[in-house]
C-alpha cells in the first residue's frame, strides 16, 4: 500500500542519516527506523488479516 511505501522511504532516509556524526540526529534517525518498521510490519499484518476474510472458509 501507499503507507508502506512511504514508511519504506522513511526507513531508507533515516538509515542514511545514521552516518551523520551528530548524536541528536542519530537518535531521531534510530527512532524513525524503529517506528517506520513497526508501521510496515503492522500494515502487512492488517493486510493479511483483511485478505484472509475473503478466502473460502474464513479461517
PDB file of C-alpha atoms in Angstrom:
ATOM      1  CA  UNK A   1       0.000   0.000   0.000  1.00  0.00           C
ATOM      2  CA  UNK A   2       0.968   3.638  -0.204  1.00  0.00           C
ATOM      3  CA  UNK A   3       1.554   3.877   3.539  1.00  0.00           C
ATOM      4  CA  UNK A   4       4.061   1.024   3.453  1.00  0.00           C
ATOM      5  CA  UNK A   5       5.849   2.676   0.531  1.00  0.00           C
ATOM      6  CA  UNK A   6       6.127   5.961   2.422  1.00  0.00           C
ATOM      7  CA  UNK A   7       7.380   4.148   5.512  1.00  0.00           C
ATOM      8  CA  UNK A   8       9.952   2.366   3.364  1.00  0.00           C
ATOM      9  CA  UNK A   9      11.231   5.713   2.096  1.00  0.00           C
ATOM     10  CA  UNK A  10      11.421   6.958   5.688  1.00  0.00           C
ATOM     11  CA  UNK A  11      13.476   3.905   6.676  1.00  0.00           C
ATOM     12  CA  UNK A  12      15.936   4.447   3.808  1.00  0.00           C
ATOM     13  CA  UNK A  13      16.293   8.156   4.606  1.00  0.00           C
ATOM     14  CA  UNK A  14      16.736   7.516   8.309  1.00  0.00           C
ATOM     15  CA  UNK A  15      19.383   4.857   7.661  1.00  0.00           C
ATOM     16  CA  UNK A  16      21.307   7.382   5.582  1.00  0.00           C
ATOM     17  CA  UNK A  17      21.092   9.890   8.450  1.00  0.00           C
ATOM     18  CA  UNK A  18      22.604   7.414  10.919  1.00  0.00           C
ATOM     19  CA  UNK A  19      26.043   8.102   9.408  1.00  0.00           C
ATOM     20  CA  UNK A  20      25.967  11.778  10.448  1.00  0.00           C
ATOM     21  CA  UNK A  21      28.221  12.372  13.495  1.00  0.00           C
ATOM     22  CA  UNK A  22      25.547  14.284  15.436  1.00  0.00           C
ATOM     23  CA  UNK A  23      24.061  12.416  18.402  1.00  0.00           C
ATOM     24  CA  UNK A  24      20.644  14.106  18.217  1.00  0.00           C
ATOM     25  CA  UNK A  25      20.311  13.257  14.524  1.00  0.00           C
ATOM     26  CA  UNK A  26      21.359   9.660  15.171  1.00  0.00           C
ATOM     27  CA  UNK A  27      18.809   9.265  17.971  1.00  0.00           C
ATOM     28  CA  UNK A  28      15.995  10.697  15.847  1.00  0.00           C
ATOM     29  CA  UNK A  29      17.034   8.561  12.871  1.00  0.00           C
ATOM     30  CA  UNK A  30      17.068   5.431  15.025  1.00  0.00           C
ATOM     31  CA  UNK A  31      13.626   6.298  16.355  1.00  0.00           C
ATOM     32  CA  UNK A  32      12.381   6.884  12.801  1.00  0.00           C
ATOM     33  CA  UNK A  33      13.701   3.496  11.666  1.00  0.00           C
ATOM     34  CA  UNK A  34      12.045   1.765  14.614  1.00  0.00           C
ATOM     35  CA  UNK A  35       8.645   3.431  14.249  1.00  0.00           C
ATOM     36  CA  UNK A  36       8.527   3.116  10.460  1.00  0.00           C
ATOM     37  CA  UNK A  37       9.482  -0.563  10.697  1.00  0.00           C
ATOM     38  CA  UNK A  38       6.672  -1.187  13.182  1.00  0.00           C
ATOM     39  CA  UNK A  39       4.295   0.591  10.800  1.00  0.00           C
ATOM     40  CA  UNK A  40       5.435  -1.531   7.839  1.00  0.00           C
ATOM     41  CA  UNK A  41       5.088  -4.846   9.669  1.00  0.00           C
ATOM     42  CA  UNK A  42       1.748  -3.798  11.158  1.00  0.00           C
ATOM     43  CA  UNK A  43       0.495  -2.854   7.706  1.00  0.00           C
ATOM     44  CA  UNK A  44       1.426  -6.263   6.352  1.00  0.00           C
ATOM     45  CA  UNK A  45      -0.329  -7.953   9.277  1.00  0.00           C
ATOM     46  CA  UNK A  46      -3.534  -5.957   8.763  1.00  0.00           C
ATOM     47  CA  UNK A  47      -3.466  -6.604   5.011  1.00  0.00           C
ATOM     48  CA  UNK A  48      -3.035 -10.319   5.618  1.00  0.00           C
ATOM     49  CA  UNK A  49      -5.997 -10.365   8.004  1.00  0.00           C
ATOM     50  CA  UNK A  50      -8.161  -8.461   5.519  1.00  0.00           C
ATOM     51  CA  UNK A  51      -7.254 -10.807   2.665  1.00  0.00           C
ATOM     52  CA  UNK A  52      -7.964 -13.795   4.903  1.00  0.00           C
ATOM     53  CA  UNK A  53     -11.568 -12.576   5.258  1.00  0.00           C
ATOM     54  CA  UNK A  54     -12.086 -13.068   1.509  1.00  0.00           C
ATOM     55  CA  UNK A  55     -10.829 -16.639   1.315  1.00  0.00           C
ATOM     56  CA  UNK A  56     -13.219 -19.553   1.306  1.00  0.00           C
ATOM     57  CA  UNK A  57     -13.821 -20.907   4.772  1.00  0.00           C
ATOM     58  CA  UNK A  58     -12.915 -17.662   6.564  1.00  0.00           C
ATOM     59  CA  UNK A  59     -10.316 -19.260   8.848  1.00  0.00           C
TER      60      UNK A  59
END
